mmCIF file of C-alpha atoms and ligand atoms in Angstrom:
data_model
loop_
_atom_site.group_PDB
_atom_site.id
_atom_site.type_symbol
_atom_site.label_atom_id
_atom_site.label_comp_id
_atom_site.label_asym_id
_atom_site.label_seq_id
_atom_site.Cartn_x
_atom_site.Cartn_y
_atom_site.Cartn_z
ATOM 1 C CA MET A 966 -11.710 -14.730 14.164
ATOM 2 C CA GLY A 967 -12.076 -14.278 17.926
ATOM 3 C CA GLY A 968 -10.212 -11.926 20.237
ATOM 4 C CA LYS A 969 -8.939 -9.561 17.585
ATOM 5 C CA SER A 970 -8.210 -6.066 18.797
ATOM 6 C CA GLY A 971 -5.582 -4.322 16.649
ATOM 7 C CA ILE A 972 -6.103 -1.884 13.796
ATOM 8 C CA VAL A 973 -5.145 -2.279 10.147
ATOM 9 C CA ILE A 974 -4.029 1.008 8.610
ATOM 10 C CA VAL A 975 -4.241 0.727 4.842
ATOM 11 C CA VAL A 976 -2.459 3.266 2.675
ATOM 12 C CA VAL A 977 -3.519 3.428 -0.969
ATOM 13 C CA ALA A 978 -2.142 5.627 -3.747
ATOM 14 C CA PRO A 979 -1.564 5.533 -7.493
ATOM 15 C CA SER A 980 1.993 4.454 -8.261
ATOM 16 C CA GLY A 981 4.393 7.425 -8.199
ATOM 17 C CA THR A 982 2.279 9.553 -5.827
ATOM 18 C CA GLY A 983 4.913 9.456 -3.070
ATOM 19 C CA LYS A 984 3.411 6.767 -0.886
ATOM 20 C CA THR A 985 6.723 5.010 -0.196
ATOM 21 C CA THR A 986 8.385 8.332 0.639
ATOM 22 C CA LEU A 987 5.601 9.195 3.100
ATOM 23 C CA ILE A 988 5.474 5.693 4.609
ATOM 24 C CA ASN A 989 9.232 5.736 5.219
ATOM 25 C CA ARG A 990 8.794 8.938 7.199
ATOM 26 C CA LEU A 991 5.855 7.441 9.087
ATOM 27 C CA LYS A 992 7.877 4.358 10.047
ATOM 28 C CA ALA A 993 10.546 6.570 11.587
ATOM 29 C CA GLU A 994 7.961 8.607 13.532
ATOM 30 C CA PHE A 995 5.682 5.743 14.627
ATOM 31 C CA PRO A 996 7.881 2.726 15.493
ATOM 32 C CA GLN A 997 4.888 1.093 17.214
ATOM 33 C CA ILE A 998 3.273 0.524 13.796
ATOM 34 C CA LYS A 999 4.215 -2.836 12.273
ATOM 35 C CA GLU A 1000 4.496 -3.012 8.512
ATOM 36 C CA SER A 1001 2.969 -5.869 6.554
ATOM 37 C CA ILE A 1002 5.500 -7.022 3.959
ATOM 38 C CA SER A 1003 3.668 -8.210 0.841
ATOM 39 C CA TYR A 1004 4.666 -10.988 -1.539
ATOM 40 C CA THR A 1005 5.131 -10.074 -5.177
ATOM 41 C CA THR A 1006 6.247 -11.485 -8.510
ATOM 42 C CA ARG A 1007 7.439 -8.108 -9.830
ATOM 43 C CA TYR A 1008 11.133 -7.626 -10.585
ATOM 44 C CA LYS A 1009 13.342 -6.325 -7.808
ATOM 45 C CA ARG A 1010 14.320 -2.657 -8.269
ATOM 46 C CA SER A 1011 17.905 -1.686 -7.666
ATOM 47 C CA GLY A 1012 18.507 -1.485 -3.908
ATOM 48 C CA GLU A 1013 15.470 -3.589 -2.991
ATOM 49 C CA VAL A 1014 16.028 -6.595 -0.722
ATOM 50 C CA SER A 1015 13.701 -9.586 -0.369
ATOM 51 C CA GLY A 1016 12.052 -9.470 3.064
ATOM 52 C CA GLU A 1017 12.407 -5.673 3.324
ATOM 53 C CA GLN A 1018 10.234 -3.944 0.699
ATOM 54 C CA TYR A 1019 8.613 -7.230 -0.402
ATOM 55 C CA PHE A 1020 9.172 -10.951 -0.414
ATOM 56 C CA PHE A 1021 10.124 -11.403 -4.067
ATOM 57 C CA ILE A 1022 8.952 -14.804 -5.290
ATOM 58 C CA SER A 1023 8.319 -16.540 -8.610
ATOM 59 C CA LYS A 1024 4.919 -16.815 -10.292
ATOM 60 C CA GLU A 1025 4.871 -20.551 -9.458
ATOM 61 C CA GLU A 1026 5.582 -19.895 -5.769
ATOM 62 C CA PHE A 1027 2.884 -17.217 -5.695
ATOM 63 C CA GLU A 1028 0.311 -19.511 -7.295
ATOM 64 C CA ASN A 1029 1.173 -22.217 -4.734
ATOM 65 C CA LYS A 1030 0.533 -19.707 -1.961
ATOM 66 C CA ILE A 1031 -2.851 -18.844 -3.502
ATOM 67 C CA ARG A 1032 -3.709 -22.569 -3.507
ATOM 68 C CA ASN A 1033 -2.566 -22.891 0.118
ATOM 69 C CA ASP A 1034 -4.851 -19.992 1.088
ATOM 70 C CA ASP A 1035 -1.866 -18.066 2.489
ATOM 71 C CA PHE A 1036 -3.170 -14.629 1.456
ATOM 72 C CA LEU A 1037 -5.783 -12.478 3.180
ATOM 73 C CA GLU A 1038 -6.027 -10.738 -0.161
ATOM 74 C CA TRP A 1039 -4.103 -10.876 -3.413
ATOM 75 C CA ALA A 1040 -4.430 -9.018 -6.692
ATOM 76 C CA ILE A 1041 -2.843 -8.519 -10.068
ATOM 77 C CA VAL A 1042 -1.544 -4.944 -10.068
ATOM 78 C CA HIS A 1043 0.195 -3.430 -13.097
ATOM 79 C CA GLU A 1044 0.413 -6.984 -14.521
ATOM 80 C CA ASN A 1045 2.190 -8.566 -11.500
ATOM 81 C CA TYR A 1046 0.898 -10.558 -8.561
ATOM 82 C CA TYR A 1047 0.880 -8.927 -5.100
ATOM 83 C CA GLY A 1048 -0.496 -10.483 -1.889
ATOM 84 C CA THR A 1049 -0.843 -9.854 1.852
ATOM 85 C CA SER A 1050 0.113 -12.613 4.295
ATOM 86 C CA LYS A 1051 -2.930 -13.799 6.223
ATOM 87 C CA GLN A 1052 -0.846 -15.255 9.066
ATOM 88 C CA PHE A 1053 1.118 -12.052 9.656
ATOM 89 C CA LEU A 1054 -1.984 -9.870 9.721
ATOM 90 C CA PHE A 1055 -3.946 -12.202 11.999
ATOM 91 C CA ASP A 1056 -1.021 -12.538 14.437
ATOM 92 C CA GLN A 1057 -0.543 -8.772 14.654
ATOM 93 C CA ILE A 1058 -4.230 -8.022 15.016
ATOM 94 C CA GLN A 1059 -4.695 -10.659 17.689
ATOM 95 C CA ASN A 1060 -1.789 -9.116 19.593
ATOM 96 C CA GLY A 1061 -3.549 -5.735 19.482
ATOM 97 C CA ASN A 1062 -0.960 -4.107 17.197
ATOM 98 C CA PHE A 1063 -1.302 -1.384 14.585
ATOM 99 C CA VAL A 1064 -0.424 -2.829 11.189
ATOM 100 C CA LEU A 1065 0.325 -0.804 8.088
ATOM 101 C CA CYS A 1066 -0.591 -2.258 4.687
ATOM 102 C CA ASP A 1067 0.695 -0.561 1.550
ATOM 103 C CA ILE A 1068 -1.648 -2.097 -1.017
ATOM 104 C CA ASP A 1069 -3.722 -1.117 -4.055
ATOM 105 C CA VAL A 1070 -7.428 -0.211 -4.231
ATOM 106 C CA GLN A 1071 -8.501 -3.832 -4.826
ATOM 107 C CA GLY A 1072 -6.584 -4.910 -1.723
ATOM 108 C CA ALA A 1073 -7.973 -1.980 0.301
ATOM 109 C CA ASP A 1074 -11.525 -2.954 -0.647
ATOM 110 C CA ASN A 1075 -10.922 -6.572 0.395
ATOM 111 C CA VAL A 1076 -9.215 -5.683 3.698
ATOM 112 C CA LYS A 1077 -12.053 -3.260 4.489
ATOM 113 C CA LYS A 1078 -14.632 -5.921 3.654
ATOM 114 C CA TYR A 1079 -12.902 -8.335 6.021
ATOM 115 C CA PHE A 1080 -12.000 -6.044 8.946
ATOM 116 C CA LYS A 1081 -14.773 -3.394 8.594
ATOM 117 C CA ASP A 1082 -14.067 -0.435 10.962
ATOM 118 C CA GLN A 1083 -11.039 -2.243 12.314
ATOM 119 C CA ALA A 1084 -9.394 -1.272 9.007
ATOM 120 C CA GLN A 1085 -8.892 2.429 8.296
ATOM 121 C CA VAL A 1086 -8.046 3.317 4.711
ATOM 122 C CA ILE A 1087 -6.069 6.432 3.764
ATOM 123 C CA PHE A 1088 -6.034 7.413 0.082
ATOM 124 C CA ILE A 1089 -3.043 9.508 -0.956
ATOM 125 C CA SER A 1090 -3.674 11.428 -4.134
ATOM 126 C CA PRO A 1091 -1.207 13.222 -6.429
ATOM 127 C CA PRO A 1092 -2.069 16.896 -7.071
ATOM 128 C CA SER A 1093 -2.628 16.092 -10.781
ATOM 129 C CA LEU A 1094 -1.932 13.408 -13.386
ATOM 130 C CA GLU A 1095 0.705 15.671 -14.939
ATOM 131 C CA VAL A 1096 2.625 15.835 -11.651
ATOM 132 C CA LEU A 1097 2.209 12.079 -11.271
ATOM 133 C CA ARG A 1098 3.814 11.524 -14.682
ATOM 134 C CA GLN A 1099 6.713 13.807 -13.701
ATOM 135 C CA ARG A 1100 7.262 11.860 -10.458
ATOM 136 C CA LEU A 1101 7.138 8.483 -12.182
ATOM 137 C CA GLU A 1102 9.523 9.645 -14.901
ATOM 138 C CA GLY A 1103 11.764 11.397 -12.378
ATOM 139 C CA ARG A 1104 12.050 8.248 -10.234
ATOM 140 C CA LYS A 1105 13.661 6.428 -13.171
ATOM 141 C CA THR A 1106 12.802 2.951 -11.869
ATOM 142 C CA GLU A 1107 10.407 1.892 -14.645
ATOM 143 C CA SER A 1108 10.552 1.820 -18.435
ATOM 144 C CA GLN A 1109 8.282 4.181 -20.386
ATOM 145 C CA ASP A 1110 5.935 1.245 -21.217
ATOM 146 C CA ILE A 1111 5.480 0.416 -17.544
ATOM 147 C CA ILE A 1112 5.015 4.103 -16.689
ATOM 148 C CA GLU A 1113 2.172 4.287 -19.245
ATOM 149 C CA ILE A 1114 0.479 1.211 -17.678
ATOM 150 C CA ARG A 1115 0.787 2.807 -14.229
ATOM 151 C CA LEU A 1116 -0.645 6.129 -15.477
ATOM 152 C CA ARG A 1117 -3.602 4.365 -17.125
ATOM 153 C CA ASN A 1118 -4.318 2.579 -13.837
ATOM 154 C CA ALA A 1119 -3.865 5.850 -11.905
ATOM 155 C CA LYS A 1120 -6.782 7.453 -13.796
ATOM 156 C CA LYS A 1121 -9.072 4.658 -12.565
ATOM 157 C CA GLU A 1122 -7.651 4.677 -9.021
ATOM 158 C CA ILE A 1123 -8.077 8.459 -8.638
ATOM 159 C CA GLN A 1124 -11.807 8.043 -9.308
ATOM 160 C CA ARG A 1125 -11.929 6.128 -6.009
ATOM 161 C CA LYS A 1126 -10.242 8.839 -3.926
ATOM 162 C CA ASP A 1127 -13.387 9.848 -2.001
ATOM 163 C CA ASP A 1128 -14.476 6.285 -1.221
ATOM 164 C CA TYR A 1129 -12.201 5.747 1.791
ATOM 165 C CA ASP A 1130 -11.867 6.887 5.404
ATOM 166 C CA TYR A 1131 -9.267 9.628 4.797
ATOM 167 C CA LEU A 1132 -7.863 11.559 1.836
ATOM 168 C CA VAL A 1133 -4.426 13.219 1.825
ATOM 169 C CA VAL A 1134 -3.134 15.122 -1.238
ATOM 170 C CA ASN A 1135 0.627 14.855 -1.679
ATOM 171 C CA ASP A 1136 1.458 18.203 -3.276
ATOM 172 C CA ASP A 1137 4.040 19.709 -0.939
ATOM 173 C CA LEU A 1138 5.766 16.776 0.801
ATOM 174 C CA ASP A 1139 6.085 18.365 4.259
ATOM 175 C CA GLN A 1140 2.463 19.483 4.280
ATOM 176 C CA ALA A 1141 1.270 16.056 3.148
ATOM 177 C CA PHE A 1142 3.328 14.394 5.865
ATOM 178 C CA TYR A 1143 1.886 16.752 8.480
ATOM 179 C CA LYS A 1144 -1.665 15.891 7.347
ATOM 180 C CA LEU A 1145 -0.845 12.183 7.297
ATOM 181 C CA LYS A 1146 0.533 12.367 10.835
ATOM 182 C CA GLU A 1147 -2.711 14.023 11.979
ATOM 183 C CA VAL A 1148 -4.677 11.167 10.428
ATOM 184 C CA ILE A 1149 -2.485 8.525 12.074
ATOM 185 C CA HIS A 1150 -2.804 10.234 15.468
ATOM 186 C CA LYS A 1151 -6.569 10.218 15.004
ATOM 187 C CA ILE A 1152 -6.594 6.495 14.152
ATOM 188 C CA ILE A 1153 -4.251 5.543 16.971
ATOM 189 C CA GLY A 1154 -5.965 7.910 19.393
ATOM 190 C CA ASP A 1155 -9.376 6.513 18.471
ATOM 191 C CA LYS A 1156 -8.129 3.112 19.506
ATOM 192 C CA ASN A 1157 -6.563 4.103 22.814
HETATM 193 P P1 ADP B 1700 5.090 5.593 -4.721
HETATM 194 O O1 ADP B 1700 5.585 4.762 -3.573
HETATM 195 O O2 ADP B 1700 3.756 6.202 -4.450
HETATM 196 O O3 ADP B 1700 5.122 4.866 -6.038
HETATM 197 P P2 ADP B 1700 7.529 7.218 -4.365
HETATM 198 O O4 ADP B 1700 7.523 7.446 -2.885
HETATM 199 O O5 ADP B 1700 8.517 6.252 -4.917
HETATM 200 O O6 ADP B 1700 6.052 6.861 -4.905
HETATM 201 O O7 ADP B 1700 7.713 8.649 -5.043
HETATM 202 C C1 ADP B 1700 7.783 8.805 -6.465
HETATM 203 C C2 ADP B 1700 8.808 9.909 -6.777
HETATM 204 O O8 ADP B 1700 8.257 11.180 -6.421
HETATM 205 C C3 ADP B 1700 10.111 9.759 -6.005
HETATM 206 O O9 ADP B 1700 11.175 10.134 -6.850
HETATM 207 C C4 ADP B 1700 9.941 10.751 -4.838
HETATM 208 O O10 ADP B 1700 11.175 11.235 -4.375
HETATM 209 C C5 ADP B 1700 9.101 11.842 -5.465
HETATM 210 N N1 ADP B 1700 8.187 12.536 -4.545
HETATM 211 C C6 ADP B 1700 7.422 11.999 -3.561
HETATM 212 N N2 ADP B 1700 6.655 12.940 -2.956
HETATM 213 C C7 ADP B 1700 6.937 14.113 -3.570
HETATM 214 C C8 ADP B 1700 6.470 15.477 -3.412
HETATM 215 N N3 ADP B 1700 5.555 15.809 -2.504
HETATM 216 N N4 ADP B 1700 6.985 16.411 -4.219
HETATM 217 C C9 ADP B 1700 7.906 16.088 -5.169
HETATM 218 N N5 ADP B 1700 8.393 14.840 -5.378
HETATM 219 C C10 ADP B 1700 7.912 13.857 -4.600
HETATM 220 P P1 5GP B 1701 5.140 -1.224 -6.566
HETATM 221 O O1 5GP B 1701 5.382 -2.243 -7.616
HETATM 222 O O2 5GP B 1701 5.279 0.183 -7.099
HETATM 223 O O3 5GP B 1701 5.930 -1.457 -5.302
HETATM 224 O O4 5GP B 1701 3.610 -1.376 -6.105
HETATM 225 C C1 5GP B 1701 2.598 -1.361 -7.059
HETATM 226 C C2 5GP B 1701 1.248 -1.332 -6.375
HETATM 227 O O5 5GP B 1701 0.982 -2.609 -5.760
HETATM 228 C C3 5GP B 1701 1.111 -0.289 -5.265
HETATM 229 O O6 5GP B 1701 -0.158 0.352 -5.415
HETATM 230 C C4 5GP B 1701 1.145 -1.126 -4.012
HETATM 231 O O7 5GP B 1701 0.452 -0.499 -2.969
HETATM 232 C C5 5GP B 1701 0.421 -2.374 -4.490
HETATM 233 N N1 5GP B 1701 0.644 -3.523 -3.594
HETATM 234 C C6 5GP B 1701 1.772 -3.831 -2.906
HETATM 235 N N2 5GP B 1701 1.585 -4.931 -2.167
HETATM 236 C C7 5GP B 1701 0.293 -5.321 -2.345
HETATM 237 C C8 5GP B 1701 -0.497 -6.389 -1.832
HETATM 238 O O8 5GP B 1701 -0.063 -7.221 -1.040
HETATM 239 N N3 5GP B 1701 -1.779 -6.460 -2.270
HETATM 240 C C9 5GP B 1701 -2.307 -5.575 -3.153
HETATM 241 N N4 5GP B 1701 -3.594 -5.737 -3.499
HETATM 242 N N5 5GP B 1701 -1.587 -4.555 -3.666
HETATM 243 C C10 5GP B 1701 -0.299 -4.427 -3.274
#
């Protein structure tokens, strides 16, 4: 695609690490960063609103979008479909914006393959699997079965932690946020 000039900031983390918590803080601190809202077939958690955290759609609607080539990338994560809108990302990048994608490792690999250095991937790691289990159980948004699926996937995802542009460990929340802000300043500064 010609004339593209923005930056895609991809944040990856095993489920329960604290990625949403950190991203919410980032959004407040960096209003110039636009968030890509993914499409998903997973159930809506209490308090979630379609068009805010995700566009919640049916499996049939998602499969139609795959056929229409609407996604820059899509993946099955924890047994549900998730996908990134191609149109949104292209529009933002062509306008020179910073776009934040909260996606899994498969999505990060595909975005990186497409955008190369124009995509910067930050891996957020939990301090340990034990702490991750505590956070997932403490959040109380998933059943024990789903928590076990997410923990099994986390073991595989954590093996990828050194494969990306930046690594931030979310042990103490304030310290992790400070480190994340440093990384974002570096990415944004590198561009300006
Ligand atoms: P994710 O988006 O990565 O799945 P969340 O942001 O929903 O994770 O966080 C999972 C749970 O862990 C939430 O209950 C959140 O309040 C809590 N949490 C996040 N970061 C920390 C931290 N550094 N220390 C303790 N608890 C945390
Ligand atoms: P959750 O169901 O907890 O919101 O998200 C589960 C996982 O799916 C997280 O790792 C999240 O980053 C990932 N995810 C969310 N949207 C997308 C997407 O559009 N593409 C991909 N590949 N993963 C996504």
